[in-house]
PDB file of C-alpha atoms in Angstrom:
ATOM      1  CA  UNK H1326     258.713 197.757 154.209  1.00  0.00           C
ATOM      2  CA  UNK H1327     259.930 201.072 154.710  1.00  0.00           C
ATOM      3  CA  UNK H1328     262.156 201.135 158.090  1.00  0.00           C
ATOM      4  CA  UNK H1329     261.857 205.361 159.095  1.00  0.00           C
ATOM      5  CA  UNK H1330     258.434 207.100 157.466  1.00  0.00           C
ATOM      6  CA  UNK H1331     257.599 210.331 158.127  1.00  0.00           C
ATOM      7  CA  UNK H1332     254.729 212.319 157.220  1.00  0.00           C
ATOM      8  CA  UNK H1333     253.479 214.311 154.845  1.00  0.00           C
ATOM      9  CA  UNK H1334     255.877 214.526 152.303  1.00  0.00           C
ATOM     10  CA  UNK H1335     255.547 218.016 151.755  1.00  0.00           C
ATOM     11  CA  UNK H1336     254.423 220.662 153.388  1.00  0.00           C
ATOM     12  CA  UNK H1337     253.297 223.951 152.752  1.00  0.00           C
ATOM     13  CA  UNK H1338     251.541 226.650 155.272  1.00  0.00           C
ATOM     14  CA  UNK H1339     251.277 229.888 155.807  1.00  0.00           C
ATOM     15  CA  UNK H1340     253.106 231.760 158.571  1.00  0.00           C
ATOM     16  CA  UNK H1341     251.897 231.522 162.061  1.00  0.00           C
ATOM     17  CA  UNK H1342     249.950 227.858 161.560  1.00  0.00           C
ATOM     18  CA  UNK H1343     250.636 225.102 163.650  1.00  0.00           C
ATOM     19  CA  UNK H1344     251.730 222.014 161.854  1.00  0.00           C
ATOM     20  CA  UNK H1345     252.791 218.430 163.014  1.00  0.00           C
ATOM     21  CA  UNK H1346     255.022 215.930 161.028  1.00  0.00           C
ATOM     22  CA  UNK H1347     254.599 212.207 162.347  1.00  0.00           C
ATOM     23  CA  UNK H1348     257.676 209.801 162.348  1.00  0.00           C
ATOM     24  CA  UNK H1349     257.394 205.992 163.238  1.00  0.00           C
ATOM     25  CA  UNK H1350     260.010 203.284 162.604  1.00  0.00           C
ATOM     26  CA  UNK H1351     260.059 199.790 162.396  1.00  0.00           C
ATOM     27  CA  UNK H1352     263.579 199.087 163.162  1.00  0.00           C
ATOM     28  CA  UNK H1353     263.560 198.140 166.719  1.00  0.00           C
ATOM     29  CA  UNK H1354     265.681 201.324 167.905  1.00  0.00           C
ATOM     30  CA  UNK H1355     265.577 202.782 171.050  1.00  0.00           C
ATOM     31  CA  UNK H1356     266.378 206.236 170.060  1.00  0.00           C
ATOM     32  CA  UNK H1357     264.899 209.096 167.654  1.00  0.00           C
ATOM     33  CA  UNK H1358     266.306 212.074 166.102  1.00  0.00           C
ATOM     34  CA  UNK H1359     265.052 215.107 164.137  1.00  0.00           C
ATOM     35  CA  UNK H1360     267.106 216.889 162.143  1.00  0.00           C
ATOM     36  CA  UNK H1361     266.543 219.823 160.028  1.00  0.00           C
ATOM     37  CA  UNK H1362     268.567 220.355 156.678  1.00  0.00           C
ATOM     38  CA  UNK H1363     267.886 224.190 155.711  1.00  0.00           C
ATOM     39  CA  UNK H1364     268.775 225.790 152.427  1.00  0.00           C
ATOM     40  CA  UNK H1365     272.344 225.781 152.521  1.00  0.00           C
ATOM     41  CA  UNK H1366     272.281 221.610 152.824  1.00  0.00           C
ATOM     42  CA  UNK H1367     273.335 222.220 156.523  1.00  0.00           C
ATOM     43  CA  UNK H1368     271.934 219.169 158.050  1.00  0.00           C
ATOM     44  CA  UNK H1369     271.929 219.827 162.146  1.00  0.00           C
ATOM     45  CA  UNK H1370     270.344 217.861 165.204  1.00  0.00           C
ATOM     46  CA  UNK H1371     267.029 219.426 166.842  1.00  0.00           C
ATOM     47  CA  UNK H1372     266.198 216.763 169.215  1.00  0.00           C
ATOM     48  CA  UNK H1373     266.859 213.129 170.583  1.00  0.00           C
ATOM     49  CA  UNK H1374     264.902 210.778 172.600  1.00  0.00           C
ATOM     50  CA  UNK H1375     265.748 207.841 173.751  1.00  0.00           C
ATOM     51  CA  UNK H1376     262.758 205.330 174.694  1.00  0.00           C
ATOM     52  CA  UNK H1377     260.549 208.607 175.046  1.00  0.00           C
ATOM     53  CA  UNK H1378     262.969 210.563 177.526  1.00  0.00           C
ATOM     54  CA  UNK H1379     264.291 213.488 175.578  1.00  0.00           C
ATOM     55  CA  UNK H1380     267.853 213.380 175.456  1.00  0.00           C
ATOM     56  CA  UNK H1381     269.663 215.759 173.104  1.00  0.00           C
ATOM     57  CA  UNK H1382     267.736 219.026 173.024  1.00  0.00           C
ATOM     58  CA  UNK H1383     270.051 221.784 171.079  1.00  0.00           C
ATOM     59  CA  UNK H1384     269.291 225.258 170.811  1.00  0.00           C
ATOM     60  CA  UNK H1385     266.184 225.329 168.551  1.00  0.00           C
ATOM     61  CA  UNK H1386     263.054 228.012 169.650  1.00  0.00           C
ATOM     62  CA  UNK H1387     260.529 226.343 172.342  1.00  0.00           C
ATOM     63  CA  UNK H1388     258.071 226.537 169.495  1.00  0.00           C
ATOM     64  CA  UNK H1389     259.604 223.236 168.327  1.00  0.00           C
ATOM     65  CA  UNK H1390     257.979 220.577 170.384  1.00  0.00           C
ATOM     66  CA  UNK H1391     258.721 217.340 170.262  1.00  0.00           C
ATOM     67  CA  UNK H1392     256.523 214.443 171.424  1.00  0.00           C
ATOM     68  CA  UNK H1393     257.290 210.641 171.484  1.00  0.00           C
ATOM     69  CA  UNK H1394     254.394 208.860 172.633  1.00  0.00           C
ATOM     70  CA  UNK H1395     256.399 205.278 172.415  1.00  0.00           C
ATOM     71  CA  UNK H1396     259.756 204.338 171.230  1.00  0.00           C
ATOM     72  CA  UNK H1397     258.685 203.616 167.891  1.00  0.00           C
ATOM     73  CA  UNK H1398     256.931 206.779 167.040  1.00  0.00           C
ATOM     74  CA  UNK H1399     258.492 210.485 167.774  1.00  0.00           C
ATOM     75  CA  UNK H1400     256.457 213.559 166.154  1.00  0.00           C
ATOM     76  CA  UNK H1401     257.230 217.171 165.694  1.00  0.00           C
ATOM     77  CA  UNK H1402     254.434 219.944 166.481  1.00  0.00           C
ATOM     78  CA  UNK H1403     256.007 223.438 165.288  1.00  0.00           C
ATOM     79  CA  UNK H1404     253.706 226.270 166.515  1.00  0.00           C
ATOM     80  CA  UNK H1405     253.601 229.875 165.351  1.00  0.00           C
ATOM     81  CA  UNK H1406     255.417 229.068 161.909  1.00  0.00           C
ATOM     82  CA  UNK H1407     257.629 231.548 160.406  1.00  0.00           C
ATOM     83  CA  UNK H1408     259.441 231.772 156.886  1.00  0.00           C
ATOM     84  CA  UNK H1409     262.830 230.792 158.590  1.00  0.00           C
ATOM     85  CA  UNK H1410     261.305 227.648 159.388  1.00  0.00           C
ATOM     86  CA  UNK H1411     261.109 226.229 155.857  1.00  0.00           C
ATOM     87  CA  UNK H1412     263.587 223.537 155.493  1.00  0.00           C
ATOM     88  CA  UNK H1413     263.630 219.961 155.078  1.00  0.00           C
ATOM     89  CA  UNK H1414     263.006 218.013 158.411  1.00  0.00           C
ATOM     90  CA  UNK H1415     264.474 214.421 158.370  1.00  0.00           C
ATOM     91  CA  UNK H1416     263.648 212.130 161.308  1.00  0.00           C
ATOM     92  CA  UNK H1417     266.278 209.460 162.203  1.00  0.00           C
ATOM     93  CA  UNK H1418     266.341 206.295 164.298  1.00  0.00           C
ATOM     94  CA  UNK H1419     269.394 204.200 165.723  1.00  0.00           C
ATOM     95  CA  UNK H1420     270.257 201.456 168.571  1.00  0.00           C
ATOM     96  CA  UNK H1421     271.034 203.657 171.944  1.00  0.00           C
ATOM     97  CA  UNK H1422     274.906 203.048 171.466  1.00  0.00           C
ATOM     98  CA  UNK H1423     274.918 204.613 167.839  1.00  0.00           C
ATOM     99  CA  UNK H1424     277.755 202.639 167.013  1.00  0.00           C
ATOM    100  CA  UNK H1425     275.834 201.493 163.625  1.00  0.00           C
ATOM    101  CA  UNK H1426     274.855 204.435 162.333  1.00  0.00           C
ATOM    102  CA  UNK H1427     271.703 206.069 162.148  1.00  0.00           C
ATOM    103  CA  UNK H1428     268.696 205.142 159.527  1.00  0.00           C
ATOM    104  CA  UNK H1429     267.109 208.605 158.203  1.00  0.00           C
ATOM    105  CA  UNK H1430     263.185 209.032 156.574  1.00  0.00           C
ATOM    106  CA  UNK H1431     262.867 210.131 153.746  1.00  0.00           C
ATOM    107  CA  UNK H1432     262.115 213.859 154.724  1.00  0.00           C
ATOM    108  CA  UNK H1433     259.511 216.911 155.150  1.00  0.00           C
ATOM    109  CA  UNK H1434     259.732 218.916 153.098  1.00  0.00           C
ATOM    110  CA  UNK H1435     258.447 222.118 154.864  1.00  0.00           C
ATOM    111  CA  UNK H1436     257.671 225.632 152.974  1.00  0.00           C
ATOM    112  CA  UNK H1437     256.766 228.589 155.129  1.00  0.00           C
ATOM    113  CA  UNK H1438     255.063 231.419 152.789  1.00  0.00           C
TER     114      UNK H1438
ATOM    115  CA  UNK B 401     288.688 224.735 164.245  1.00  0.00           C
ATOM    116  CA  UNK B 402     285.052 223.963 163.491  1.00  0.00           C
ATOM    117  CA  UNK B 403     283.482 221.456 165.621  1.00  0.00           C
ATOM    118  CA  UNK B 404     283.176 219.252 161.784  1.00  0.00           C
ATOM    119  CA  UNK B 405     285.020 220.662 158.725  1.00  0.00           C
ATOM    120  CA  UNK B 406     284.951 219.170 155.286  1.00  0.00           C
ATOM    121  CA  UNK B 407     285.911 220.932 151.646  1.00  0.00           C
ATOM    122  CA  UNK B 408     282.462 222.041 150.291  1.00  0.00           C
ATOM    123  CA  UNK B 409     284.093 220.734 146.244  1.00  0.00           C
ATOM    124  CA  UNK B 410     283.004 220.589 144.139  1.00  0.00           C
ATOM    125  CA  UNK B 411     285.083 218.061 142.879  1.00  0.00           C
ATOM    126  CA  UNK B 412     284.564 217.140 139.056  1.00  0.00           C
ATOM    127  CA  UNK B 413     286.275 214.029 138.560  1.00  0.00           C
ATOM    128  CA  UNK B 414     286.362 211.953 134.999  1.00  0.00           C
ATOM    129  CA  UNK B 415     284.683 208.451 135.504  1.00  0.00           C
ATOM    130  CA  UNK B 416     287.171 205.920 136.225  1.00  0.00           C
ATOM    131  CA  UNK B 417     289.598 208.174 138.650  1.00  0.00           C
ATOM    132  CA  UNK B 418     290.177 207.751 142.558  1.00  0.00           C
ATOM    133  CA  UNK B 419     288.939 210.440 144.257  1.00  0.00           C
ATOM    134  CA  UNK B 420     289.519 210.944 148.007  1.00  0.00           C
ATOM    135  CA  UNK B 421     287.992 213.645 150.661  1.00  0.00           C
ATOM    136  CA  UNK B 422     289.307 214.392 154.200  1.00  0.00           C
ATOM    137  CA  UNK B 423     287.141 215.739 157.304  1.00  0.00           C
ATOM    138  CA  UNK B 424     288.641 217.582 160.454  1.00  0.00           C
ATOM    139  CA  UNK B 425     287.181 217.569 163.541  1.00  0.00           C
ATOM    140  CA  UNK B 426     287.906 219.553 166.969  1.00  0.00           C
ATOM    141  CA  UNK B 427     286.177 217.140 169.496  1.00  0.00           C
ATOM    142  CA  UNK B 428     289.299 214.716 170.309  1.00  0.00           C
ATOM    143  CA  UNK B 429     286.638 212.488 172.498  1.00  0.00           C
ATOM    144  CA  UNK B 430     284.972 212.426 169.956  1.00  0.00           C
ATOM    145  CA  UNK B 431     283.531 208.119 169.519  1.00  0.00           C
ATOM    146  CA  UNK B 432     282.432 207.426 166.390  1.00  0.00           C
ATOM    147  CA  UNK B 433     282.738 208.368 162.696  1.00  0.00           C
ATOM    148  CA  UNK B 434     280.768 207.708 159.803  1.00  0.00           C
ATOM    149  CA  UNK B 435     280.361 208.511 156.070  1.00  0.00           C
ATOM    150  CA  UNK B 436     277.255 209.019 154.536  1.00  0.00           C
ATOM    151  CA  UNK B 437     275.829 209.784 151.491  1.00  0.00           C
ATOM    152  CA  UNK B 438     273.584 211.916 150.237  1.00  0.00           C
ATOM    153  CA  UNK B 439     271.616 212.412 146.809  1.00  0.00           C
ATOM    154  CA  UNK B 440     269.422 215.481 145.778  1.00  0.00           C
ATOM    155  CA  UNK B 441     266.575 216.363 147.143  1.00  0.00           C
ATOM    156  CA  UNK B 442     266.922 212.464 148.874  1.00  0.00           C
ATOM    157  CA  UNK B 443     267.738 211.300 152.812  1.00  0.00           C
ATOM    158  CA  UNK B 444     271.260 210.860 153.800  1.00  0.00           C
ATOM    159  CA  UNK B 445     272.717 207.106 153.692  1.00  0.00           C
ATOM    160  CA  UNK B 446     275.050 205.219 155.560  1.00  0.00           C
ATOM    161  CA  UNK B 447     278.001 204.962 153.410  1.00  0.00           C
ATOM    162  CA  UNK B 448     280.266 203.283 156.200  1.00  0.00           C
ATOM    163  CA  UNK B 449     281.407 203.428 159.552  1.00  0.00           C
ATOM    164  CA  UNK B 450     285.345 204.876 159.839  1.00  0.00           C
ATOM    165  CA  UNK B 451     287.722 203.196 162.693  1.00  0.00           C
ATOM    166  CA  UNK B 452     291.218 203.664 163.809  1.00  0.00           C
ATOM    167  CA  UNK B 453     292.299 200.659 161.795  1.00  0.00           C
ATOM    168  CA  UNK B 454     290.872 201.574 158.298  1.00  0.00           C
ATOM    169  CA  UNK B 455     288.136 199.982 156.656  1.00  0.00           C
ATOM    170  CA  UNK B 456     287.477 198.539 152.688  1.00  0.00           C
ATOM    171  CA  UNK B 457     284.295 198.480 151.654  1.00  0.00           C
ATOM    172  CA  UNK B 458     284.216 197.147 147.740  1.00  0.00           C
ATOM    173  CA  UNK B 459     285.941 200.588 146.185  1.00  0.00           C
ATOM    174  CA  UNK B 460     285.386 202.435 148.818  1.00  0.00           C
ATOM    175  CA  UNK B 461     288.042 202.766 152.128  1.00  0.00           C
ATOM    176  CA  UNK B 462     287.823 204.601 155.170  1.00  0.00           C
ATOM    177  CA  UNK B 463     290.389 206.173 157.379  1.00  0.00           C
ATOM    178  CA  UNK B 464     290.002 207.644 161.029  1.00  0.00           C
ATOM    179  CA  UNK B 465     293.283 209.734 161.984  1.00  0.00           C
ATOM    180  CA  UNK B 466     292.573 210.274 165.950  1.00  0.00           C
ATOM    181  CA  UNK B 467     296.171 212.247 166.279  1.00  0.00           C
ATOM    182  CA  UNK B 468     295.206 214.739 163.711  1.00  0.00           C
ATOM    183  CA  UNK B 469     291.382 214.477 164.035  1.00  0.00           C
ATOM    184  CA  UNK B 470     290.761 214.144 160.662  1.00  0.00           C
ATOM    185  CA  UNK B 471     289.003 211.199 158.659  1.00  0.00           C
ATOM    186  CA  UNK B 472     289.282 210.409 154.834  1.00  0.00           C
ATOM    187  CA  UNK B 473     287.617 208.756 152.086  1.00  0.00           C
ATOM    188  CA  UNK B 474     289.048 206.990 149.358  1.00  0.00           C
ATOM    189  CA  UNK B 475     286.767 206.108 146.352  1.00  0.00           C
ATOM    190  CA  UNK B 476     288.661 203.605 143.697  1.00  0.00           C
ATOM    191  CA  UNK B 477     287.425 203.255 140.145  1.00  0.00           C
ATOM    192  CA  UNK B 478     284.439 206.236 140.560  1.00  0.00           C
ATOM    193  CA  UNK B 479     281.246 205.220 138.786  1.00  0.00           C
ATOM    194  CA  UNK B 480     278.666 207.749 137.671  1.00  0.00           C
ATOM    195  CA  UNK B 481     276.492 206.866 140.131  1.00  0.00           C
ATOM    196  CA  UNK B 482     279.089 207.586 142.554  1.00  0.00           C
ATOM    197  CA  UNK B 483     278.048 211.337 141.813  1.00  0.00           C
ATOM    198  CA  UNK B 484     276.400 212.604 145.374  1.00  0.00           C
ATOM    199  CA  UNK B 485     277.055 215.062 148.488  1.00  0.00           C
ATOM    200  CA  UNK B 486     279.217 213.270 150.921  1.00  0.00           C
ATOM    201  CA  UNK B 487     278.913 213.934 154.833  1.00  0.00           C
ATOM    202  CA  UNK B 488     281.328 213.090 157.229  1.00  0.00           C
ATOM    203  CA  UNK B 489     279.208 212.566 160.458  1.00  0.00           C
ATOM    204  CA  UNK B 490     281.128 213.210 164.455  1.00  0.00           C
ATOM    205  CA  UNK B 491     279.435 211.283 167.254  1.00  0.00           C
ATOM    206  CA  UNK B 492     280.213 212.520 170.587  1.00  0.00           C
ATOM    207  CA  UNK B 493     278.722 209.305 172.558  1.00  0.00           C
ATOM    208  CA  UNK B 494     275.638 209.402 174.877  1.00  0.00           C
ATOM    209  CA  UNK B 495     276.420 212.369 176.162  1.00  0.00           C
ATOM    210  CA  UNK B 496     277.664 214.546 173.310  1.00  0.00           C
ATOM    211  CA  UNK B 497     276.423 215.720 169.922  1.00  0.00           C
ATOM    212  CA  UNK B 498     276.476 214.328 166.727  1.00  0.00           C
ATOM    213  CA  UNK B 499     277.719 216.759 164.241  1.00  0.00           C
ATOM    214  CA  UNK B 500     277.539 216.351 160.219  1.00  0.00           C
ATOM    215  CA  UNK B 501     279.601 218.456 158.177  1.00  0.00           C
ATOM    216  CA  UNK B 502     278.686 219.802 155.365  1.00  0.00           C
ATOM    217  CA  UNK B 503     279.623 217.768 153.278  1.00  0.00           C
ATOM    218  CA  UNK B 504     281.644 217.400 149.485  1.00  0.00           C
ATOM    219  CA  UNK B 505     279.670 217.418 146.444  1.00  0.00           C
ATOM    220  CA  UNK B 506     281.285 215.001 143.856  1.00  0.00           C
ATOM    221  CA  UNK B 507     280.604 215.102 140.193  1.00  0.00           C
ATOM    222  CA  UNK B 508     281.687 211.948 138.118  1.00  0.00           C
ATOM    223  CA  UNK B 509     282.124 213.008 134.688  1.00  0.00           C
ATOM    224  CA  UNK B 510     281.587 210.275 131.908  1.00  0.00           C
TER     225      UNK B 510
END
């Protein structure tokens, strides 16, 4: 019973698509996360929500959208893809007071070309 | 200082040693501290959580140091399998950011 799935897997498009990864977990958390790990390993918050309000939002290009249509479920829709976007896009999931940690997917692996 | 700064190794260590890493951080509210682990091409894992007090986990013991800002790692008796990226994660609280570094490769050598 896997607790955070994403999907697909893999990805790969061509620049300027629009492509959506879906994330759903089972854990009983109140908040989501998606993170992006580029080439370098750097692994860096994009976005929180917390029972579907949006709550961390860092600096990432408004052609990132996030959309959380309950608090078990928080997709990505990237418009207007561009090579710099390739990376690998982990979704996360923890209780609101993140005192425990937070439980990762497996990852999206997204190429750009 | 960098908001989360860790030594990038790697460190090649023979099987059997103790091997420990160290993280700084510049965030001195900073509320929680974690380290997790991560294989290749795999999603990071919760390792442990880090307090004030220190915390044993089988071989592995954790170390927050909230005067300095800096958290460590100790790993006893490595195992192969010990061989991974390690990430010490900063957590701000609800109304800060959580910052991973990024992070220490570790090679176990048999």
């Amino acid at each position: 019973d896997t607790a955070v799935s994403q999907t697909p897997k893999y990805l790969v498009t061509q620049m300027g698509n629009d492509k959506s990864i879906k994330c759903e977990q089972n854990l009983g958390h109140d908040t989501m996360y998606w993170y992006k790990q580029d080439s370098k390993k750097f692994l860096k918050i994009m976005f929180s929500y917390n029972n579907k309000e949006l709550i961390i939002n860092e600096t990432v290009p408004n052609r990132f959208s996030p959309k959380s249509p309950d608090k078990a479920h928080l997709n990505l829709h990237i418009n207007s893809l561009e090579l710099g976007d390739s990376a690998v896009y982990f979704c996360a999931s923890s209780q609101v007071d993140r005192n425990y940690g937070y439980t990762f997917g497996s990852g999206t692996r997204l190429t750009v070309v | 200082r960098k908001e989360v700064e860790q030594d990038p190794g790697p460190f090649n260590v023979p099987e059997g040693a103790t091997v420990a890493f160290n993280c700084t951080y510049s965030n001195s509210a900073s509320q929680s501290f974690f380290w997790y682990r991560q294989d290749c091409r795999k999603e990071p894992k919760l390792l442990m959580s880090v307090y004030s007090s220190g915390n044993e986990d089988g071989r592995f013991t954790a170390q927050l140091n909230r005067a300095s800002q800096y958290i460590s790692l100790l790993i006893r008796d490595s195992k192969l399998s010990d061989s991974a990226t390690y990430l010490c994660v900063v957590d701000g609280g609800l109304d800060d950011k959580i910052i991973f570094g990024k992070g220490t490769r570790l090679h176990i050598l048999p």
